[in-house]
Short mmCIF file of C-alpha atoms in Angstrom, two decimals:
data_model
loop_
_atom_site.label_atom_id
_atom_site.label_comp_id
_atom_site.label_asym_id
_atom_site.label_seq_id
_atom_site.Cartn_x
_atom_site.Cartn_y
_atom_site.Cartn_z
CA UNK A 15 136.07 194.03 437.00
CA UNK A 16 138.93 193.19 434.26
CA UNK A 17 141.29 196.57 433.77
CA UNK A 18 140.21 195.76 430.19
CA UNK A 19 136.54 196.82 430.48
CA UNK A 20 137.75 199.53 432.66
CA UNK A 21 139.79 201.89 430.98
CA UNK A 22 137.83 202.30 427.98
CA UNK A 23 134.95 203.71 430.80
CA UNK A 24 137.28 205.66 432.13
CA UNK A 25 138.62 207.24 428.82
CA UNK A 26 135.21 208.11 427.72
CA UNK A 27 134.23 209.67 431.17
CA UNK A 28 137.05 212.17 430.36
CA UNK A 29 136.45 212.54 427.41
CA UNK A 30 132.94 213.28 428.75
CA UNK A 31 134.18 216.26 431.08
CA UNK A 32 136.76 217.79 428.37
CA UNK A 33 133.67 218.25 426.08
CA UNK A 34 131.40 220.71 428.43
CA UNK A 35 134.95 222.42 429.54
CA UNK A 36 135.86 223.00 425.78
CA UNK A 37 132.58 223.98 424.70
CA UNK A 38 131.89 226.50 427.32
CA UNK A 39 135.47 228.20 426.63
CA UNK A 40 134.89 228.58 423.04
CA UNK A 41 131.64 230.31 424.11
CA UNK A 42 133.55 232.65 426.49
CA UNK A 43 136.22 233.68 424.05
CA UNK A 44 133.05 234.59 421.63
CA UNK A 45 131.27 236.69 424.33
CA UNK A 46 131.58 240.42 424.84
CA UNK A 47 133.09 241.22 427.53
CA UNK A 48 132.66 243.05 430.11
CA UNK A 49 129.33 244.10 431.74
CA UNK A 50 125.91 242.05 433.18
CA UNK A 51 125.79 240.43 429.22
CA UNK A 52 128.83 238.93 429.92
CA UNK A 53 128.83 235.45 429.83
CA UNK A 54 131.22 233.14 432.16
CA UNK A 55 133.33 230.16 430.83
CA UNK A 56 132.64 228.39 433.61
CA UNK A 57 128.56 228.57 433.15
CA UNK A 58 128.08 226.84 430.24
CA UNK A 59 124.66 225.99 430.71
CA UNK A 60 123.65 229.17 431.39
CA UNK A 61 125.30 230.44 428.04
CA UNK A 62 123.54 228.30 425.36
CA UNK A 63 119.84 229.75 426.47
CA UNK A 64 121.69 232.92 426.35
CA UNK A 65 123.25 232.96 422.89
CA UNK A 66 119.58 231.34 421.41
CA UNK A 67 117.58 234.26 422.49
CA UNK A 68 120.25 236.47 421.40
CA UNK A 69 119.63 234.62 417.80
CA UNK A 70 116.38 234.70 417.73
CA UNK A 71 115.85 238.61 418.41
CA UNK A 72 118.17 239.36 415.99
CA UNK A 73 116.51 237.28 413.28
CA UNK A 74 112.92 239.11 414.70
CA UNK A 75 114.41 242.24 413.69
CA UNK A 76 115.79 241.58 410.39
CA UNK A 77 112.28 240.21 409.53
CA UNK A 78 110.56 243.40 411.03
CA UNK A 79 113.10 245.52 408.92
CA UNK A 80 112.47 242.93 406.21
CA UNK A 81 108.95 243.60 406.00
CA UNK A 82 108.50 247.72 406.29
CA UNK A 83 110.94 247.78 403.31
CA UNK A 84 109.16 247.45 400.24
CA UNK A 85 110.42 244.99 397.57
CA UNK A 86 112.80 246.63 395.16
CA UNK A 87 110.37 246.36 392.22
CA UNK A 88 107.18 247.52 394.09
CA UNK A 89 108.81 250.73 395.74
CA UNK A 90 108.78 252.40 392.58
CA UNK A 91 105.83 251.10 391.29
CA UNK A 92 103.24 253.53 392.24
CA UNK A 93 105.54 256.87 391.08
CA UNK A 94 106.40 255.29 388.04
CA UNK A 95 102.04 254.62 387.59
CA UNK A 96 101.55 258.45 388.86
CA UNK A 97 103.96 259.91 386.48
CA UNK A 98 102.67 257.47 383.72
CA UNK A 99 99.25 258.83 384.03
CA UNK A 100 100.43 262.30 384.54
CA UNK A 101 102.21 262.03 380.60
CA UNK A 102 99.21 260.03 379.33
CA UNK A 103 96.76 263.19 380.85
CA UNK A 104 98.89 265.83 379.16
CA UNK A 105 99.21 263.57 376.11
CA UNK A 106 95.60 263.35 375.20
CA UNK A 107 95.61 267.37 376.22
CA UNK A 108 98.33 268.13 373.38
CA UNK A 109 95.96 265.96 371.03
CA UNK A 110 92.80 267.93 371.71
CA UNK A 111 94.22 270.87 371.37
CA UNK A 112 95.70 270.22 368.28
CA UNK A 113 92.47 268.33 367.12
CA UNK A 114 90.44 272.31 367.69
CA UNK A 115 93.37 273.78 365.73
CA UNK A 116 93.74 272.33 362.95
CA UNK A 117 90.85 273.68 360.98
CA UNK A 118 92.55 277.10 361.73
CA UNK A 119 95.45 276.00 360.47
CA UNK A 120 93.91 274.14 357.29
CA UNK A 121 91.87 277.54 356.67
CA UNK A 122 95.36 279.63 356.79
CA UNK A 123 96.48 280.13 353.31
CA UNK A 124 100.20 279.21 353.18
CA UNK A 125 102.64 281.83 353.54
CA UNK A 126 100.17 284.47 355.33
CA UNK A 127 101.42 286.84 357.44
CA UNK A 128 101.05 286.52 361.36
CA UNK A 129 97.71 288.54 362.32
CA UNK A 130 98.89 291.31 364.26
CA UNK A 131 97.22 291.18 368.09
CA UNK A 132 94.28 294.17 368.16
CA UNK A 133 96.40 297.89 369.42
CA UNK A 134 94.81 299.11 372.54
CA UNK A 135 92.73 302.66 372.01
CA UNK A 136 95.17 305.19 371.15
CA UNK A 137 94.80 307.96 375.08
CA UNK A 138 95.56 311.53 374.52
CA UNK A 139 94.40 314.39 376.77
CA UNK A 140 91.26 315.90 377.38
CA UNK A 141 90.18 319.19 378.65
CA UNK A 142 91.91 319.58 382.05
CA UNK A 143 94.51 317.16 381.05
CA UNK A 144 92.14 314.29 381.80
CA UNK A 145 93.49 311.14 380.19
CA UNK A 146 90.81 310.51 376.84
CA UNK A 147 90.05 307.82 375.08
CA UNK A 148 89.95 307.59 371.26
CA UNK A 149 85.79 307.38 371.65
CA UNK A 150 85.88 310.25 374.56
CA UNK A 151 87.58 312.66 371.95
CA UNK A 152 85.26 312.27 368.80
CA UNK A 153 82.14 312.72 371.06
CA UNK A 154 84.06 315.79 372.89
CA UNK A 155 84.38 316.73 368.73
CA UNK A 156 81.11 316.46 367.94
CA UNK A 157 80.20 318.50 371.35
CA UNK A 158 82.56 321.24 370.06
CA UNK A 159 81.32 321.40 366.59
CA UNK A 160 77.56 321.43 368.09
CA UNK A 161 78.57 324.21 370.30
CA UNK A 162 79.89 325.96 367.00
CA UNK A 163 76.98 325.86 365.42
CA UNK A 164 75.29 328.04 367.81
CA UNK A 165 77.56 330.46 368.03
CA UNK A 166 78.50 330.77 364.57
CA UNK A 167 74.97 330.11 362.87
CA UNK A 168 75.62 332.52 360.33
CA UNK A 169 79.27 330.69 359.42
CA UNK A 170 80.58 331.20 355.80
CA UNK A 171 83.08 331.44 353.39
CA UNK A 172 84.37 334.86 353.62
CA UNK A 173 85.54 335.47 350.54
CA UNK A 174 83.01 337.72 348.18
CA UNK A 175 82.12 335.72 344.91
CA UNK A 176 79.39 335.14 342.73
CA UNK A 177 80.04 332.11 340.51
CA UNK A 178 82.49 329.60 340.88
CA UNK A 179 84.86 331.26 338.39
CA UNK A 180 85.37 334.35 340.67
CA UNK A 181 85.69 331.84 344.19
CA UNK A 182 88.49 329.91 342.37
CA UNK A 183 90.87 333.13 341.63
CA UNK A 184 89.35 334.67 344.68
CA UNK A 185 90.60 331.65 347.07
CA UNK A 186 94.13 331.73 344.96
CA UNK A 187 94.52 335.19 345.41
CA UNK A 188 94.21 334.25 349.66
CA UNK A 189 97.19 332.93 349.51
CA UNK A 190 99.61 334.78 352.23
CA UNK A 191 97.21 337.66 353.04
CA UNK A 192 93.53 338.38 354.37
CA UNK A 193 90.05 337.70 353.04
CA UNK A 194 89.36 341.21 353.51
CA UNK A 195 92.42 342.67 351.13
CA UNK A 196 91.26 340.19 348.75
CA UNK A 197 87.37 341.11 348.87
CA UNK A 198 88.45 344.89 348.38
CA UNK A 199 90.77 343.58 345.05
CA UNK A 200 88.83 341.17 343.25
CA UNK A 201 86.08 344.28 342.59
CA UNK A 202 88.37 345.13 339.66
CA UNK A 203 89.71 342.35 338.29
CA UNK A 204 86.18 340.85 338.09
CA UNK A 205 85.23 343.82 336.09
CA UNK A 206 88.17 343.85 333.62
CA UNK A 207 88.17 339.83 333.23
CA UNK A 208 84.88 338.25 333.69
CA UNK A 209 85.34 335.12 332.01
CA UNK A 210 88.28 332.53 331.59
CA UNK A 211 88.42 333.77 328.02
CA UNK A 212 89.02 337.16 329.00
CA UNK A 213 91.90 336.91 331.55
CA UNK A 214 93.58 334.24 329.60
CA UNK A 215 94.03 336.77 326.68
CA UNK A 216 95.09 339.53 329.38
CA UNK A 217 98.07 341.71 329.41
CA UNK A 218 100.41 340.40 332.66
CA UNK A 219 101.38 343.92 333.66
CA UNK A 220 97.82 344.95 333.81
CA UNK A 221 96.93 342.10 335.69
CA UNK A 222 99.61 342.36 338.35
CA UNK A 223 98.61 346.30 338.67
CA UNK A 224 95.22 345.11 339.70
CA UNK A 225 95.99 342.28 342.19
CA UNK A 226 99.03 344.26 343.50
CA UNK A 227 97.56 345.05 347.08
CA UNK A 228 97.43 340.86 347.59
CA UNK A 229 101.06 340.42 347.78
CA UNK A 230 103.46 337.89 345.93
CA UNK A 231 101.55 339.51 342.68
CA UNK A 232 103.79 338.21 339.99
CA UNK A 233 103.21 334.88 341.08
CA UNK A 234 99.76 334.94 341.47
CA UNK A 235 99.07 337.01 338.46
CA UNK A 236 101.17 333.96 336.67
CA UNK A 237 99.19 331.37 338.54
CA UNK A 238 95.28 332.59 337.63
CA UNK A 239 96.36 333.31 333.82
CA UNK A 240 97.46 329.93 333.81
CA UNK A 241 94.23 329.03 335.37
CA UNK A 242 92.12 330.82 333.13
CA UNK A 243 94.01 329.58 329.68
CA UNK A 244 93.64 325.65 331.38
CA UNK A 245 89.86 326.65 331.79
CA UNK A 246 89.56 327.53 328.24
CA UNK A 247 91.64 325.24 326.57
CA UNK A 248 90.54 321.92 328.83
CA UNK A 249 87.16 322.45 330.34
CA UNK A 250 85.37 324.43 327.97
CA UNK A 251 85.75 327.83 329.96
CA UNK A 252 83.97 325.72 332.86
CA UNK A 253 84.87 325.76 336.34
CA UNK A 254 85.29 321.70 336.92
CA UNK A 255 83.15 320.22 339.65
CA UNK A 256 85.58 317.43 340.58
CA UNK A 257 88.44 316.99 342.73
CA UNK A 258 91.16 315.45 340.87
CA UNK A 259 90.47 318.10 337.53
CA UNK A 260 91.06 320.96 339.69
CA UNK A 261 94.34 319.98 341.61
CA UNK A 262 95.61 319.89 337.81
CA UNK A 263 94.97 323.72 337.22
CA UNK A 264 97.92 326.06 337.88
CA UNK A 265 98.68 326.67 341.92
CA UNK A 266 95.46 324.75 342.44
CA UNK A 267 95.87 322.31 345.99
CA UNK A 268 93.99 320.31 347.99
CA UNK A 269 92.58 323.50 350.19
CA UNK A 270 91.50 325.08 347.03
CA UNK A 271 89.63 322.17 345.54
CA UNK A 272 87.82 321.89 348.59
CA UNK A 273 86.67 325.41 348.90
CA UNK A 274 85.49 325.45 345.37
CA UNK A 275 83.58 322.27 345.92
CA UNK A 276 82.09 322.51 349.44
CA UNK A 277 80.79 326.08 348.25
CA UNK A 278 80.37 326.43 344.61
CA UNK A 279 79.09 322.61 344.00
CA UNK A 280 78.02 321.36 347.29
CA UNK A 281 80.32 318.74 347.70
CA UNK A 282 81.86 318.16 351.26
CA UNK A 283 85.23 318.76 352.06
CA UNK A 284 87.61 319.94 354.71
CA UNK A 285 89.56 323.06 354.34
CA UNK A 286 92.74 323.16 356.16
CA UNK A 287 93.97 326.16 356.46
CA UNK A 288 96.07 328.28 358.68
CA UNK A 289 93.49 328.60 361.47
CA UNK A 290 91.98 325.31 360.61
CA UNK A 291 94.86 323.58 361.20
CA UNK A 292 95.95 325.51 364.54
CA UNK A 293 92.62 324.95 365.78
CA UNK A 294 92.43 321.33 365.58
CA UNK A 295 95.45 320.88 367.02
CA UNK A 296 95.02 323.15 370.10
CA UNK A 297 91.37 320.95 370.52
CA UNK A 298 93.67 317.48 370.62
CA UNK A 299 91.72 316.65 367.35
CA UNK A 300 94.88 315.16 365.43
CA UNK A 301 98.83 316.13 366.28
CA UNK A 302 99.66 316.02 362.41
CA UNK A 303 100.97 319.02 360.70
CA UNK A 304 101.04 318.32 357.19
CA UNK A 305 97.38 319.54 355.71
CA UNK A 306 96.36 316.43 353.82
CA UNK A 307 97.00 314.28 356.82
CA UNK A 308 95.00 316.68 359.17
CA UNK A 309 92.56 316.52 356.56
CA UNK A 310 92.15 312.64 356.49
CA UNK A 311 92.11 312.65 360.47
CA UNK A 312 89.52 315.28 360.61
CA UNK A 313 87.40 313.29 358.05
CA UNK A 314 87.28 310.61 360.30
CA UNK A 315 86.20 311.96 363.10
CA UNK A 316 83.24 313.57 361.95
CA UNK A 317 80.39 312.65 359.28
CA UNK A 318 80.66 313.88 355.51
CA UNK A 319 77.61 316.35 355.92
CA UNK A 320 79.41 318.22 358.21
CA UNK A 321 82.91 318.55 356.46
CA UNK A 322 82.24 322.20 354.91
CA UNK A 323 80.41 323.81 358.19
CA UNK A 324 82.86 322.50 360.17
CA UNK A 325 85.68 323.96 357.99
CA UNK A 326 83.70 327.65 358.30
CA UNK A 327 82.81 326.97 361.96
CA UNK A 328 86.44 326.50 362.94
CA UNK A 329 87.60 329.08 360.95
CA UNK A 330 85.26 332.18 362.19
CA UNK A 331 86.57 330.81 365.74
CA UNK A 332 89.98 330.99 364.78
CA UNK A 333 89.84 334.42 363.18
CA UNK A 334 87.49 336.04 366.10
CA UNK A 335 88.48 334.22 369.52
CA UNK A 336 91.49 331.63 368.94
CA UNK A 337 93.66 333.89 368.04
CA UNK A 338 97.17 332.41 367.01
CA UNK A 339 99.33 334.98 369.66
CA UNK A 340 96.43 336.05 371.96
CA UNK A 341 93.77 333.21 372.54
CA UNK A 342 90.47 335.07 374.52
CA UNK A 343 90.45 331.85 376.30
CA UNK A 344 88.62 333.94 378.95
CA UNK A 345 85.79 334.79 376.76
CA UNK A 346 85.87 331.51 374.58
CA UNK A 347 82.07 329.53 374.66
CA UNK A 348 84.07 326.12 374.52
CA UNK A 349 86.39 326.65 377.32
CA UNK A 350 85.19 323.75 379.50
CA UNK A 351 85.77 321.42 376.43
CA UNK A 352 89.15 322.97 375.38
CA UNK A 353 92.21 320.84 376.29
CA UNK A 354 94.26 324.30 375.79
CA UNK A 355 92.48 326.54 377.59
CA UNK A 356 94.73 328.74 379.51
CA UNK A 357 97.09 329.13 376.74
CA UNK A 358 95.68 332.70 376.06
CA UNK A 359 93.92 335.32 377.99
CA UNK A 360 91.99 334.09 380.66
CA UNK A 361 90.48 337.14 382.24
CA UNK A 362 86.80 337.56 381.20
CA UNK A 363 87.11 341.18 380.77
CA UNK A 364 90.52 341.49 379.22
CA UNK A 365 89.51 338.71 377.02
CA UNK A 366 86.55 340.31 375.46
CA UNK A 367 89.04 343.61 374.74
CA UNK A 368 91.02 341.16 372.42
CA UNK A 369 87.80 339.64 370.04
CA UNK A 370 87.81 340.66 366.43
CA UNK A 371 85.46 341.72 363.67
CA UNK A 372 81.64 341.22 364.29
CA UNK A 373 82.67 339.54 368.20
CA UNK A 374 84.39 342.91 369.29
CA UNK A 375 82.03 345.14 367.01
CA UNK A 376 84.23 345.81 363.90
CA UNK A 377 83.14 345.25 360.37
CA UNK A 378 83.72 341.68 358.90
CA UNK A 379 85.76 340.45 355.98
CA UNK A 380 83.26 340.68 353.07
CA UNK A 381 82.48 343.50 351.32
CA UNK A 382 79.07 342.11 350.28
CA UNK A 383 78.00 339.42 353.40
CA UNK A 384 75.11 337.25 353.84
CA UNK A 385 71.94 338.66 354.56
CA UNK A 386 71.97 336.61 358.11
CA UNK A 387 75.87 338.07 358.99
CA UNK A 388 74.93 340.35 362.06
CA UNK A 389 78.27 342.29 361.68
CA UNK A 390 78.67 345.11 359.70
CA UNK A 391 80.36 344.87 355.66
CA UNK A 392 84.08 345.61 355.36
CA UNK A 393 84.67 348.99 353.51
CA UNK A 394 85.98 348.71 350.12
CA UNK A 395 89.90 349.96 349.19
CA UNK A 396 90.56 352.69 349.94
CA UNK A 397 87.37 353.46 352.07
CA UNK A 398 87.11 354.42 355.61
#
């Protein structure tokens, strides 16, 4: 064979054996190293399968990964159509709402005030010091006035008068003393002044001689003159039968008025006075002290037919049992409904000791009583 032919054969035949040599160090010098994974220069055909499967697992696992993580766009998608819905709901809840309101509103004349929310019943204290209701106290009341009745069937205004001329001065004269000092005065000055016309022509010295034994006489002798001129002059020497007339007559009130009324005309009213008023507080019927506002709470409570019984009910309780210093709670028929009782004497026997006029056996207040008053008539001044 000619050299010429030969060398390029040769040439390419070592070319040919530099190519798997280079190749399989350039595979070695990429291979970790160290360990079974290790792969030898001098192997080359082992490498190559080697270095494909290594490929191809790692391109199995990016796919894997690939697919368990949702797109970008879609992993949001269902929150975002959750919380979508969620504001749509509360939306159309806001709209209905407002949709059953607004007749309210269009009904609401502009600038009203805001309705005030309903105040829970008013609790105060029963008998025992049992928490009571509002409702619980005005039947208790009504119990208590009931109970009243029986005992004091024969209640009544214990002040001795025959026409409502003589009740008027007779109730004025009360003022700061006792029923029974006034029954045993007004004997005389009804027989010196009998009419309006009479006292209002009086002489002042003569008529503060006679009402004297009442106390404070200057004052009242000035207040039932003035009475008695107003009587003549205004009414026609009439007693008037209404309210707001007689609160305009000298040291005339609201307590006078409605004695007057409730027992010269018939009209109801409540009389506050001292025991009145001391009473109806100690039963937990109103905590007011000022008389016109016991008054209005004590109206309320019961019915209009019963405002003047009531007033002499409370008051023959007051004067015989409920005593201001010395309650006989222990001989009291409305103990068990009493939210004071214990305040006074509770012993049955030293209780009765401490009961006054026709309860403890002494005479009563009037000098002339009703026929139906089971006591016995106070004794005139002077008298035994």
């Amino acid at each position: 064979m000619p050299e010429s032919q030969s060398a390029p054969k040769a040439t390419r035949a070592a070319k040919t054996r530099r190519a798997p040599e280079a190749e399989g160090a350039a595979t070695a010098e990429n291979a970790p190293q160290g360990g079974s994974e290790a792969v030898s220069a001098s192997d080359p055909a082992s490498a190559a399968p080697k270095k494909r499967a290594a490929a191809k697992g790692a391109a199995a696992a990016k796919k894997s990964a690939a697919s368990k993580k949702p797109a970008p766009g879609k992993e949001q998608s269902a929150p975002a159509k959750n919380q979508a819905a969620s504001e749509s709901a509360a939306r159309a809840k806001r709209a209905a709402k407002s949709d059953a309101a607004a007749p309210k509103r269009a009904a609401k004349p502009r600038g009203a005030a805001p309705a005030k929310q309903a105040a829970a019943p008013k609790v105060g204290r029963g008998a025992g010091g049992k928490p009571e209701s509002r409702a619980a106290m005005v039947r208790r009341a009504r119990r208590i006035n009931r109970e009243l009745a029986e005992v004091y069937p024969y209640a009544h205004p214990e002040l001795d008068f025959r026409n409502p001329y003589e009740l008027l001065l007779a109730t004025v004269l009360s003022a700061q003393t006792t029923d029974l000092r006034v029954n045993q005065t007004t004997p005389g000055l009804f027989a010196a002044y009998p009419t309006p016309e009479d006292l209002a022509a009086a002489n002042p010295e003569e008529v503060e001689a006679i009402i004297r034994p009442t106390g404070f006489f200057r004052a009242k002798a000035k207040s039932i003159m003035g009475i008695a001129v107003a009587l003549r002059d205004e009414f026609g020497g009439e007693v008037p039968g209404r309210l707001e007339d007689l609160v305009k007559l000298p040291g005339v009130g609201r307590k006078t008025a409605n004695v007057v009324l409730g027992n010269a005309f018939g009209v109801p009213g409540i009389t506050v006075d001292t025991h009145f008023g001391r009473l109806v507080r100690r039963f937990k019927w109103t905590e007011q002290e000022d008389p016109v506002k016991v008054e209005a709470e004590i109206c309320a409570i019961f019915p209009k037919s019963e405002w003047t019984m009531l007033s002499h009910r409370v008051v023959f309780h007051g004067r015989r049992i409920c005593h201001s210093r010395k309650p006989a709670c222990g001989a009291c028929p409305i103990a068990p409904l009493c939210p004071s009782y214990g305040e006074g004497e509770t012993d049955p026997e030293k209780a009765r000791k401490l009961l006054k006029y026709e309860k403890g056996g002494f005479p009563g207040q009037r000098l002339s009583p009703p026929p139906d008053y089971p006591g016995l008539p106070a004794p005139p001044l002077g008298g035994a």
